Short mmCIF file of C-alpha atoms and ligand atoms in Angstrom, two decimals:
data_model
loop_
_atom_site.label_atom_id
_atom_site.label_comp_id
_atom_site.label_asym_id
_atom_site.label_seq_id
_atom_site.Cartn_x
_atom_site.Cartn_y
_atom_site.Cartn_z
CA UNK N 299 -34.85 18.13 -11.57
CA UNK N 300 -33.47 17.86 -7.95
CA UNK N 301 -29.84 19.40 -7.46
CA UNK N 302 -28.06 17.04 -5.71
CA UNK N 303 -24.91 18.09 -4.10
CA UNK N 304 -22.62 16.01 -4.13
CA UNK N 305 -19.74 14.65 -1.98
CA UNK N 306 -16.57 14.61 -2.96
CA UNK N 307 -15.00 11.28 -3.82
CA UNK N 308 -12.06 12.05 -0.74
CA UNK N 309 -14.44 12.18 1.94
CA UNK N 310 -16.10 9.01 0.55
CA UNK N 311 -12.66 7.80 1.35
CA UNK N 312 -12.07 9.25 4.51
CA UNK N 313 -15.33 8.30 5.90
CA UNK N 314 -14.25 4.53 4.75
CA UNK N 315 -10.96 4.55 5.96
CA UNK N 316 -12.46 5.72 9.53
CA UNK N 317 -15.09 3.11 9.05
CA UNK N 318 -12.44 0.19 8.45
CA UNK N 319 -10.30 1.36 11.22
CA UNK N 320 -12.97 1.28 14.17
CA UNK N 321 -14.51 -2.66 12.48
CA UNK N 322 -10.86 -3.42 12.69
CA UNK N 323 -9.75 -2.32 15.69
CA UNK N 324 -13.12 -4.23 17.21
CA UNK N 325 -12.04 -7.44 15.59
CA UNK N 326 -8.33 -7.47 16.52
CA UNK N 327 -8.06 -6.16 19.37
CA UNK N 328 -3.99 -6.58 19.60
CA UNK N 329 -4.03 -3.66 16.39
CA UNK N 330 -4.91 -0.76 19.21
CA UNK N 331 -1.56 -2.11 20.98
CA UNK N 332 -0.13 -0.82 17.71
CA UNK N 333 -1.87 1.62 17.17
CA UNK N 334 -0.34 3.18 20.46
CA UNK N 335 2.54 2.27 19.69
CA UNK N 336 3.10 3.82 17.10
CA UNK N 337 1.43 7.24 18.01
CA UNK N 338 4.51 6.97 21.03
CA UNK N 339 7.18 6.29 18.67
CA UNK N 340 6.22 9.16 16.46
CA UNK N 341 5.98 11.50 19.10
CA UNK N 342 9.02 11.01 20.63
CA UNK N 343 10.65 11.05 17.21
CA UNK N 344 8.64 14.61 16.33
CA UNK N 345 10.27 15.85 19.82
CA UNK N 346 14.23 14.68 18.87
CA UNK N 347 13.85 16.22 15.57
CA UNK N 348 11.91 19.31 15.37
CA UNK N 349 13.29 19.92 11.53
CA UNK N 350 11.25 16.78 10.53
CA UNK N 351 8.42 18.05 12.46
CA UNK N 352 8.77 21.08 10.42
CA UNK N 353 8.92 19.21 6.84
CA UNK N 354 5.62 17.69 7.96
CA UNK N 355 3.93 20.49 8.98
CA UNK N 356 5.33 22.14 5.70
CA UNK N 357 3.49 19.75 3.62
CA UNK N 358 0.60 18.96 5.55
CA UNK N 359 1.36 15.87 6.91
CA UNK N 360 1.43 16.35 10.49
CA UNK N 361 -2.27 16.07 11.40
CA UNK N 362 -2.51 13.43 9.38
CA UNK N 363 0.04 11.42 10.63
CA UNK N 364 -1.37 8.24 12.64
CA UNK N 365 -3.92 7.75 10.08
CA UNK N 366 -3.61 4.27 8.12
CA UNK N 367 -1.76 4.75 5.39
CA UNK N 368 -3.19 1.30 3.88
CA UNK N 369 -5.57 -1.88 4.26
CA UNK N 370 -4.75 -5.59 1.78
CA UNK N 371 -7.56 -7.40 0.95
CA UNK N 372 -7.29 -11.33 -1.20
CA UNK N 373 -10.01 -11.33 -4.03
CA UNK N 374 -10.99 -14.16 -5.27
CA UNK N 375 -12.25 -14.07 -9.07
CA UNK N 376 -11.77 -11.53 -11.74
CA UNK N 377 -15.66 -10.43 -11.26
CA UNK N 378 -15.17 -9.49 -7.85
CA UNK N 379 -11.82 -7.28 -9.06
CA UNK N 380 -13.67 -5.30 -11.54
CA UNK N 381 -16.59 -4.70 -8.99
CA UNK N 382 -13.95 -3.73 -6.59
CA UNK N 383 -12.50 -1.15 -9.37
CA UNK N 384 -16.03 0.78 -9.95
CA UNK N 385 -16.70 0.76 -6.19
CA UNK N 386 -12.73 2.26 -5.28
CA UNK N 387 -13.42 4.87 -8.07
CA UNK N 388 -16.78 6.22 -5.96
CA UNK N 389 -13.85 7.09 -3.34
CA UNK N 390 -11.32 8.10 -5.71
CA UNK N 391 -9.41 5.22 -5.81
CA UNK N 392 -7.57 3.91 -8.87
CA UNK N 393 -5.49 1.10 -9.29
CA UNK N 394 -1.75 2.03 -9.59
CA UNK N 395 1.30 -0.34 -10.39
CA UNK N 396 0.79 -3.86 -11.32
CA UNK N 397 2.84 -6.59 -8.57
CA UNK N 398 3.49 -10.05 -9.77
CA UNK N 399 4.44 -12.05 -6.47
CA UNK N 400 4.97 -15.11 -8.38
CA UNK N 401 8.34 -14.92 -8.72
CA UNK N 402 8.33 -14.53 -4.91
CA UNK N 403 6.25 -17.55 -4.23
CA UNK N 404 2.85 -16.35 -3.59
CA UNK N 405 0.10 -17.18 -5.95
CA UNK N 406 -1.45 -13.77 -6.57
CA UNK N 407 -1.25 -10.66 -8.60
CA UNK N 408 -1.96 -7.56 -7.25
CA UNK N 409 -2.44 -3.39 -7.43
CA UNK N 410 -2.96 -0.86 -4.91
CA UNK N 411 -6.21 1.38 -5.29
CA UNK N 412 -4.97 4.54 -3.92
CA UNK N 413 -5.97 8.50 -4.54
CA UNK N 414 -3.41 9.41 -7.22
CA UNK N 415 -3.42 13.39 -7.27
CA UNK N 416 -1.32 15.52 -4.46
CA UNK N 417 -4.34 17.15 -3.36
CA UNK N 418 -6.24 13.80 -2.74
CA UNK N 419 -3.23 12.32 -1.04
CA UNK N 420 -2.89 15.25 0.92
CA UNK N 421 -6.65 14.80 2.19
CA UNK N 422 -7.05 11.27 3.11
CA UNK N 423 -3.73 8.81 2.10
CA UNK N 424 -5.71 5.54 2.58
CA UNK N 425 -5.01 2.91 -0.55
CA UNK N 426 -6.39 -0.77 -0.42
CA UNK N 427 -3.14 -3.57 -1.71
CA UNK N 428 -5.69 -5.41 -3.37
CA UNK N 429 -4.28 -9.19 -5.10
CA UNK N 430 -6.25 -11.40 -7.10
CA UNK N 431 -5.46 -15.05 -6.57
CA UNK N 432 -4.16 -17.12 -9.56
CA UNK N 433 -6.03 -20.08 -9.20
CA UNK N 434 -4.37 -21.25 -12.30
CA UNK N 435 -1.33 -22.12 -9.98
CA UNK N 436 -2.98 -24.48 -7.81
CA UNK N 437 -1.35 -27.97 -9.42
CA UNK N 438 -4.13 -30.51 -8.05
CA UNK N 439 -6.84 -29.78 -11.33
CA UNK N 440 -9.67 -31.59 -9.53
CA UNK N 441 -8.78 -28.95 -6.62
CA UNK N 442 -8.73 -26.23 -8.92
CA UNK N 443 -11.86 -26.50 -10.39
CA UNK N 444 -13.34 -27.43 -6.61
CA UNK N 445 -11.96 -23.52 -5.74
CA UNK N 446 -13.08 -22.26 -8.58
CA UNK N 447 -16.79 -23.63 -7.35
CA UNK N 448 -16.44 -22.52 -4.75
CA UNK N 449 -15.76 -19.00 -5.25
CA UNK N 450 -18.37 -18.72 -8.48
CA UNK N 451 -20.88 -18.99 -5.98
CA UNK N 452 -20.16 -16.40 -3.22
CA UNK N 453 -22.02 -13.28 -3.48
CA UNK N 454 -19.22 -10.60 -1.80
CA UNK N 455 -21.14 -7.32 -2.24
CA UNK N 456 -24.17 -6.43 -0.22
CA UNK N 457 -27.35 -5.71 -2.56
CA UNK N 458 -26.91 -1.78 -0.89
CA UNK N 459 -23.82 -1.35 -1.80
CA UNK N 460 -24.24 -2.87 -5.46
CA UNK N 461 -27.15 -0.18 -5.73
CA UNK N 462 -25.45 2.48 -4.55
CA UNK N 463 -22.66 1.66 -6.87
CA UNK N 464 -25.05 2.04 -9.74
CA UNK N 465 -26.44 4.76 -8.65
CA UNK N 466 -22.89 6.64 -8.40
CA UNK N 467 -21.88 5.74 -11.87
CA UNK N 468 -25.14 7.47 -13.11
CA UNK N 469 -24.83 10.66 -10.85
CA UNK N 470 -21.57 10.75 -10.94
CA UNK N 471 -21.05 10.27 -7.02
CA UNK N 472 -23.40 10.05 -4.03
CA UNK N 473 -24.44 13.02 -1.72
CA UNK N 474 -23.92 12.87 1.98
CA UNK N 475 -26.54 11.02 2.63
CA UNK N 476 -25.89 8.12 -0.38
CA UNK N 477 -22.50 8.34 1.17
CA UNK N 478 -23.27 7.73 4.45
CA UNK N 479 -25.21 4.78 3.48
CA UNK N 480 -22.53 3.34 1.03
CA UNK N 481 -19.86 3.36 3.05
CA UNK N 482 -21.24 0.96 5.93
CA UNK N 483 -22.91 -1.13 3.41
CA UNK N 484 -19.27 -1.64 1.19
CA UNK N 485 -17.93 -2.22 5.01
CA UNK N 486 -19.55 -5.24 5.32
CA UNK N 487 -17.34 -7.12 2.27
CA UNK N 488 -14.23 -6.72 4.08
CA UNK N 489 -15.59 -7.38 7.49
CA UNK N 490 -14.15 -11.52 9.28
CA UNK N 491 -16.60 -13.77 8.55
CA UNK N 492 -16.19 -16.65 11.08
CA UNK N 493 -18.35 -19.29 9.19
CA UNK N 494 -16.43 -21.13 7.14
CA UNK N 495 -18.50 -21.97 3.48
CA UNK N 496 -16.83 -25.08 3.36
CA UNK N 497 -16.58 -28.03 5.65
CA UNK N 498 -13.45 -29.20 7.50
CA UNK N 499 -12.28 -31.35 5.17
CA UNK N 500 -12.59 -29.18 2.45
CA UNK N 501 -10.40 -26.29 4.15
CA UNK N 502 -8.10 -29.11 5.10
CA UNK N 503 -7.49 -29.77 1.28
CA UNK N 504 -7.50 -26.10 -0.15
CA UNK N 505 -4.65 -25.21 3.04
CA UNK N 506 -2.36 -28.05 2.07
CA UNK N 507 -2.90 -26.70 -1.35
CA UNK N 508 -1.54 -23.53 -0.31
CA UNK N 509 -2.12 -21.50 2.82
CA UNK N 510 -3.43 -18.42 0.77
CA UNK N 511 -5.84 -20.70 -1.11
CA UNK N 512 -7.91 -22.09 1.78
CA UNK N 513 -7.89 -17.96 3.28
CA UNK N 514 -9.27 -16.65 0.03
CA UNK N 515 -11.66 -19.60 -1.01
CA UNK N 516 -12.70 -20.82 2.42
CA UNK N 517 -15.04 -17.35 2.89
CA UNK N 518 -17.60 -15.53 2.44
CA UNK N 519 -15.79 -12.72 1.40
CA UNK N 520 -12.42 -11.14 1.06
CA UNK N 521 -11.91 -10.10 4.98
CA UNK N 522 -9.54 -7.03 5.53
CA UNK N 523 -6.40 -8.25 6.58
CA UNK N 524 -4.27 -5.45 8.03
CA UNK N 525 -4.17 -2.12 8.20
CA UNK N 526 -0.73 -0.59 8.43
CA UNK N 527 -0.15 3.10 10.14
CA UNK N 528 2.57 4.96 9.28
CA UNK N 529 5.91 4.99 12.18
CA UNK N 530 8.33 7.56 11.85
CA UNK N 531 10.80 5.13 13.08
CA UNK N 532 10.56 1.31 11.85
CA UNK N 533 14.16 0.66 13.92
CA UNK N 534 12.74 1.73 16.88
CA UNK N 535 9.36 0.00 16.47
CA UNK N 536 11.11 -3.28 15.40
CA UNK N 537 12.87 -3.19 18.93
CA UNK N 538 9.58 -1.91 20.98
CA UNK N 539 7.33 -4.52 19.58
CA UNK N 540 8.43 -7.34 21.29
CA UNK N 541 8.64 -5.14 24.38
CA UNK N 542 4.92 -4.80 24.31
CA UNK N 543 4.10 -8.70 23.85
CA UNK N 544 3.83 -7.99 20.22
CA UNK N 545 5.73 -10.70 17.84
CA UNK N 546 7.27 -9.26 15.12
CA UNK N 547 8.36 -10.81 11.89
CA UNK N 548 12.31 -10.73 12.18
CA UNK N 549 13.18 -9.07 9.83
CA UNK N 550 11.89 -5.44 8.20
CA UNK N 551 11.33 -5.65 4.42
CA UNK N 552 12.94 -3.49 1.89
CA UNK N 553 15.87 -1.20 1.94
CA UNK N 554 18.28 -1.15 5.19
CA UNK N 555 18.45 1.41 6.98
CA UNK N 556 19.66 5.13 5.75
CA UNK N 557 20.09 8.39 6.89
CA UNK N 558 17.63 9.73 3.88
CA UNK N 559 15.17 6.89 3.89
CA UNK N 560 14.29 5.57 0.24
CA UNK N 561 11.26 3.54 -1.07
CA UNK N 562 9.03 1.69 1.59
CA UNK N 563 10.16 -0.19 4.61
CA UNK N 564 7.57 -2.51 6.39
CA UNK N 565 7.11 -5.03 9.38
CA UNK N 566 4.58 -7.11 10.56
CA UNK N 567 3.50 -9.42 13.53
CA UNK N 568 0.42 -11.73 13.30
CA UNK N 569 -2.28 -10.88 15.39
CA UNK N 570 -4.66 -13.75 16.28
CA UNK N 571 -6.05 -17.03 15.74
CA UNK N 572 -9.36 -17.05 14.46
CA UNK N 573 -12.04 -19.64 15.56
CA UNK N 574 -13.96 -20.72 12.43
CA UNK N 575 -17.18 -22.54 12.28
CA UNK N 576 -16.97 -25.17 8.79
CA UNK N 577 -20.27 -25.62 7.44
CA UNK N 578 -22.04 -28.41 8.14
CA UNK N 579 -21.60 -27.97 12.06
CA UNK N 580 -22.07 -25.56 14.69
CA UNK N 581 -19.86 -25.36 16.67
CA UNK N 582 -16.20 -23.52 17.17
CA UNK N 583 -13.80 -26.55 15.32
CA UNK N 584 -11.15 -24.99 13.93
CA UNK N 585 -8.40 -21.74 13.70
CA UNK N 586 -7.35 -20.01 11.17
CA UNK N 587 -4.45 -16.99 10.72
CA UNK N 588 -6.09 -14.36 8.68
CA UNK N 589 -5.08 -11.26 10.01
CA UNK N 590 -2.23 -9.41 11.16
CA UNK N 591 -0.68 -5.48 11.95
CA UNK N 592 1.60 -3.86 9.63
CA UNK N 593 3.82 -0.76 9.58
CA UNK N 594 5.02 1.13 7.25
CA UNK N 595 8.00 3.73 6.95
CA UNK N 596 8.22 5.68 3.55
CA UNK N 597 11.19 7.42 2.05
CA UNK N 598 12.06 9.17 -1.37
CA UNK N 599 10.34 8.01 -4.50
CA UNK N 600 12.79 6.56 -7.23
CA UNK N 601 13.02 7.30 -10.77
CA UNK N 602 13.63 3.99 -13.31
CA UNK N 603 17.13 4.52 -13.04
CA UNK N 604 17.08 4.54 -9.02
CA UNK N 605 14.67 1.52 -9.27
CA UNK N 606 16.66 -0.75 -11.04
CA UNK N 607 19.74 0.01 -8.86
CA UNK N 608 17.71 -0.92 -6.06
CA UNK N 609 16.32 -4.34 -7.69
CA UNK N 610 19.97 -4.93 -8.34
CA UNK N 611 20.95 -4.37 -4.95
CA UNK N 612 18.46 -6.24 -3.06
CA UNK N 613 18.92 -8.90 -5.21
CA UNK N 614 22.80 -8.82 -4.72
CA UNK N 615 21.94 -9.22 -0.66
CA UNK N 616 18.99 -11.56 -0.95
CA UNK N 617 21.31 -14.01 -3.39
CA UNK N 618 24.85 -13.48 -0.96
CA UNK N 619 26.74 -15.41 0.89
CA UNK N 620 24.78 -17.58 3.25
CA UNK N 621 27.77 -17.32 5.89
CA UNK N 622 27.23 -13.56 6.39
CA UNK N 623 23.89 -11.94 7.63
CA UNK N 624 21.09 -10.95 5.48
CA UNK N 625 21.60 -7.94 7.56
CA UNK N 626 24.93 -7.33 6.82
CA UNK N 627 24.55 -8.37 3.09
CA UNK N 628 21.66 -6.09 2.97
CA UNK N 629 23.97 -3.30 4.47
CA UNK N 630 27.12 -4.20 2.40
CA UNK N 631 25.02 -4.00 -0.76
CA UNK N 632 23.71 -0.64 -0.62
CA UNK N 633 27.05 1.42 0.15
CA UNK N 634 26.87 1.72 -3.64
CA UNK N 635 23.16 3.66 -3.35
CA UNK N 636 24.31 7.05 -2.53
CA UNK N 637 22.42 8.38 0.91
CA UNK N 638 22.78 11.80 0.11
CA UNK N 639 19.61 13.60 -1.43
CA UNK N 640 22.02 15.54 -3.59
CA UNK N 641 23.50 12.96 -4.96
CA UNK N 642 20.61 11.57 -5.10
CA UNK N 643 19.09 13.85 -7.53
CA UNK N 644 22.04 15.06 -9.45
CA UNK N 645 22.54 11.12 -10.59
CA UNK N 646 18.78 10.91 -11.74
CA UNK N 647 18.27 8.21 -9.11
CA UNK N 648 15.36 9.97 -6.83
CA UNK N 649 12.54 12.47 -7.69
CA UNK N 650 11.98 15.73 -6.19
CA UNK N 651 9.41 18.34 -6.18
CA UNK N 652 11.04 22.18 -6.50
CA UNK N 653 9.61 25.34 -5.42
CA UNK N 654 10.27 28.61 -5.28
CA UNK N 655 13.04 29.39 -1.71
CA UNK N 656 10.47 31.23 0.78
CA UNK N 657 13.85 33.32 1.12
CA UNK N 658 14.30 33.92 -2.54
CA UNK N 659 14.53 37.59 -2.61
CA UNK N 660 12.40 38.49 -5.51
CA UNK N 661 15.45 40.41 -7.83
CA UNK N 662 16.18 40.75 -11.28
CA UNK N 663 15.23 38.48 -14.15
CA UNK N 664 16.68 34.92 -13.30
CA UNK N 665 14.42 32.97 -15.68
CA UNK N 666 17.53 32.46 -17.77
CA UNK N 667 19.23 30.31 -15.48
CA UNK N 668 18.93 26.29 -15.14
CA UNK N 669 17.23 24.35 -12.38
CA UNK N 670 20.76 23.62 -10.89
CA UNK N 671 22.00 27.32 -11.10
CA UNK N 672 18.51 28.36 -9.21
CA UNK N 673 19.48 25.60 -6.93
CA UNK N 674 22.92 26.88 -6.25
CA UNK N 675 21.83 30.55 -5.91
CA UNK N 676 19.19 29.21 -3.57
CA UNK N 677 16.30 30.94 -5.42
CA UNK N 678 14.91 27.24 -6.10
CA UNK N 679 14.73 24.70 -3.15
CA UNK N 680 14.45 20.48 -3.87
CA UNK N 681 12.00 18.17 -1.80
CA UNK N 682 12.06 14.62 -1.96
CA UNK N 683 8.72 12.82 -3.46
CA UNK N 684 7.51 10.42 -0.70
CA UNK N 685 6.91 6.77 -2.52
CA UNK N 686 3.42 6.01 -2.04
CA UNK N 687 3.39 2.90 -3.54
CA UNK N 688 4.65 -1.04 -2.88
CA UNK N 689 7.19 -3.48 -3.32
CA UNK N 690 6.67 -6.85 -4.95
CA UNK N 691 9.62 -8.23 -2.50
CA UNK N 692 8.54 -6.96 0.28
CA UNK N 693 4.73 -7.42 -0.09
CA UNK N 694 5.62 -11.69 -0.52
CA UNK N 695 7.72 -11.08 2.39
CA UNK N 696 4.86 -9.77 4.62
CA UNK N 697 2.29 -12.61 2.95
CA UNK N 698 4.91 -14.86 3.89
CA UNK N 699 4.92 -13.10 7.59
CA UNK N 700 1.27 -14.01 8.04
CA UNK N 701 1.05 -17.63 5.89
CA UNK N 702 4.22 -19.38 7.24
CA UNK N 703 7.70 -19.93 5.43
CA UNK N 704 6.57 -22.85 4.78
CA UNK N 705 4.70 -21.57 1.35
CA UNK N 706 6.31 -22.37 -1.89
CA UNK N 707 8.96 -20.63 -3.34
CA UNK N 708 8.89 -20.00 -7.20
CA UNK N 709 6.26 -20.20 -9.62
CA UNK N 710 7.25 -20.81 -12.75
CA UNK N 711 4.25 -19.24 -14.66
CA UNK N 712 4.85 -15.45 -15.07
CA UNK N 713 1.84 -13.36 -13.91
CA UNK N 714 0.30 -11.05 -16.55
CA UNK N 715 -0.49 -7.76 -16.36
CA UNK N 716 -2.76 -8.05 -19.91
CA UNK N 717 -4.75 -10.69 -17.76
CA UNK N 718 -5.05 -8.50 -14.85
CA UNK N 719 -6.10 -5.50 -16.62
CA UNK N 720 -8.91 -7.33 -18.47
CA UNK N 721 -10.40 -8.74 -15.24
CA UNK N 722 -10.00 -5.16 -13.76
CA UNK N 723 -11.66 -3.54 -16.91
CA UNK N 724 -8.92 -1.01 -17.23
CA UNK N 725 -5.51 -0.48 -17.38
CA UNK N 726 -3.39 0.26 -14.06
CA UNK N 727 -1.26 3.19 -13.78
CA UNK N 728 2.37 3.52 -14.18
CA UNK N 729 3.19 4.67 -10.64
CA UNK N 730 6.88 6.25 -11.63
CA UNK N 731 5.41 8.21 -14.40
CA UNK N 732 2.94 9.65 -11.83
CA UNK N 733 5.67 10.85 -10.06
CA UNK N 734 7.69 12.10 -13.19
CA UNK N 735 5.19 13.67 -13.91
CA UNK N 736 4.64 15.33 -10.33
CA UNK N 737 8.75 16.72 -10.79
CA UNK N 738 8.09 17.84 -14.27
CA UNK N 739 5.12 19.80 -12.99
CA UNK N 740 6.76 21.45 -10.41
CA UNK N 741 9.71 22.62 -13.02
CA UNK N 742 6.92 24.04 -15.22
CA UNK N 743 5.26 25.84 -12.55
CA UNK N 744 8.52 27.41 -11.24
CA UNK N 745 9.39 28.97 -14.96
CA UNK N 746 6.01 30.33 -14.90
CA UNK N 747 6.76 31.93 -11.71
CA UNK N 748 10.09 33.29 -12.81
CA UNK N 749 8.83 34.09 -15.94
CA UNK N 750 8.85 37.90 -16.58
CA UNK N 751 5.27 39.25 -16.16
CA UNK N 752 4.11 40.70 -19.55
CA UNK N 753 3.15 44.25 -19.92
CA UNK N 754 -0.18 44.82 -20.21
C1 OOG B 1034 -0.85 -8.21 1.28
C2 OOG B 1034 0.61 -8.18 1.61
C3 OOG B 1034 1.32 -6.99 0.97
C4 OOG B 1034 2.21 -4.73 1.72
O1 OOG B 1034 2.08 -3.78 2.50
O2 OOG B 1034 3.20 -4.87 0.99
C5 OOG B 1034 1.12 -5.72 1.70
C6 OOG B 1034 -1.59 -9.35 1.88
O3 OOG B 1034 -1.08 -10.01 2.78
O4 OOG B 1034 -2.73 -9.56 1.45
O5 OOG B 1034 0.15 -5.43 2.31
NI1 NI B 1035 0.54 -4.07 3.85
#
């Protein structure tokens, strides 16, 4: 038998994450503008703050740090979810947290494939927001089952890549060569398809429908629609953006503002027109907004307890007084989240990773003593988790960025995770009980380390 060696599922993922970035900076030409942006933002940052240069260099984030941090793709039927799963997996991607954006007025349900394990993080960060559209939304039935047509007979995988697929789930993985093969031929589902499979009329129907309808049903496949790099400074972009002819969305979604950043803070500008081609003709005869640019600023990861103060929060400013700001509601509301990391993680509210104080002096037997009183003594040293994750809010408020306002605002029928996880052929995973887990791990290893070493 032939010994294949095989590549490891994180530089499937890197070589895809490279892959999507050159297609999309090809195809939207006004994402390099961002792109550069954002690689002068975060440099001047690194150069005012040379302690956050150090955290970064610390944990290996530095070189890393104008990668994409994530791509969103609209799928249309539970088939093509659960092919998406298997092929996500090849690259070490699993689904993680489960986002209804009903409530919020947008018709889908969604996860985020993303590498789940430090180490994989640590070696390529890329995660696809991936939403599944809930057709059973759409109010017009004869509509409905005209979408649901539609969509039953578009192929979105490339024979190649449905092979290779195959062929990883029997080898477990691909070798370089498989590899090199898959990734371009997976590349192909998420590339802008400018033919239209329906006519004009058609797309006129399923976009008065709902915006998000015609973009997912109206295809041949479920075109990438942003890529979002990670910005050291959203403030700072927010203000630049416009600067560089780039139109922003006005406001940034998620929490205001901090001195120890929380959560996930995003903004978003739309980034072109696209001609489309309806069938039935042949030439250019009409647009459509598809795709945009994205960043993304990340702060501490909360625990349940930190979560729901948040929800509570944001809720308090998004339902306030109309006569004051969202800003300042936004602002006034979260005085009562503590911006101290201290705080932060004496009240339970954030999650940290501990470690063993580089200057610990390696003395008597300490193994005794709590977490807190190796804190104090500074033999133990607390890092904030960084959320890697998404926010149902704020993830309607950037669909909302790219559709129009106009879209509707409340659905009444609650999305369902059960339903999701069937079409996906798995359950997701609990994203905060990744990151317990993470804290708790680093607590066990320090008691090993402290432990006293056993005579032989
Ligand atoms: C996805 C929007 C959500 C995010 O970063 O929260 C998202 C989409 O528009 O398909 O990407
Ligand atoms: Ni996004």
């Amino acid at each position: 038998m032939q010994d294949r060696k095989l590549l490891s599922p994180d530089a499937i993922r890197a070589e895809f994450s490279a892959a999507l970035s050159s297609m999309y900076r090809k195809e939207v030409p006004k994402y390099g503008l961002l792109m550069d942006l954002v690689a002068d933002i975060n440099a001047e940052v690194l150069q005012d703050q040379p302690s956050l240069r150090a955290a970064l260099l610390a944990n290996e984030s530095l070189a890393r740090l104008d990668q994409e941090r994530h791509g969103a793709i609209r799928l249309g039927t539970e088939e093509e979810l659960a092919v998406v799963c298997r092929m996500f997996a090849v690259m070490g991607m699993e689904p993680v947290g489960y986002y209804d954006l009903g409530p919020a007025g947008v018709p889908v349900h969604s996860t985020a494939f993303r590498p789940i394990s430090t180490s994989a993080l640590a070696a390529n960060p890329f995660r696809m927001f991936t939403s599944l559209l809930r057709l059973p939304l759409v109010e017009d039935p004869t509509l409905r089952d005209e979408a649901a047509a539609i969509l039953a007979r578009r192929r979105i995988f490339t024979p190649k890549a449905l092979e290779l697929l195959a062929l990883a789930e029997t080898q477990g993985g691909l070798d370089a060569e498989q590899a090199a093969d898959f990734v371009p031929a997976l590349i192909e589902t998420f590339r802008w398809h400018g033919d239209a499979t329906v006519d004009s009329e058609t797309y006129a129907r399923l976009l008065a429908a709902h915006r998000l309808v015609a973009d997912v049903v109206c295809f041949r496949g479920p075109h990438l629609n942003h890529l979002t790099p990670r910005i050291l400074d959203i403030d700072a972009a927010q203000v630049e953006m416009p600067r560089r002819g780039v139109d922003a969305k006005s406001l940034i979604e998620g929490p205001p503002r901090r001195h120890h950043p929380i959560l996930l803070r995003q903004t978003s500008f739309k980034a072109l027109d696209e001609s489309i081609v309806f069938a039935g003709t042949s030439a250019v005869t009409g647009a459509h907004t598809a795709r945009f640019g994205e960043i993304e600023q990340r702060g501490v990861a909360l625990t349940r307890a930190g979560r729901a103060l948040y929800d509570r929060l944001l809720e308090q400013a998004r339902s306030g007084d109309e006569a004051v700001s969202y800003l300042d509601r936004l602002t006034r509301a979260f005085e009562a989240f503590p911006d101290d990391l201290d705080a932060m993680r004496r009240e339970g509210l954030a999650f940290f990773r501990y470690r063993i104080a580089e200057s610990a002096e390696k003395t008597q037997d300490v193994a005794h003593l709590s977490i807190e009183a190796l804190l104090e003594r500074g033999i133990v040293r607390a890092d904030p988790i960084v959320y890697e994750d998404f926010l149902p809010v704020s993830a309607a408020g950037i669909f909302r960025s790219n559709l129009g306002d106009t879209i509707g605002s409340s659905y009444a029928l609650q999305g369902s995770r059960v339903e999701f996880e069937r079409a996906l052929g798995r359950e997701v995973v609990d994203e905060i009980r990744l990151y317990e887990e993470a804290e708790a791990r680093s607590i066990a290893e320090i008691r090993v380390a402290l432990s006293p070493t056993v005579p032989a």
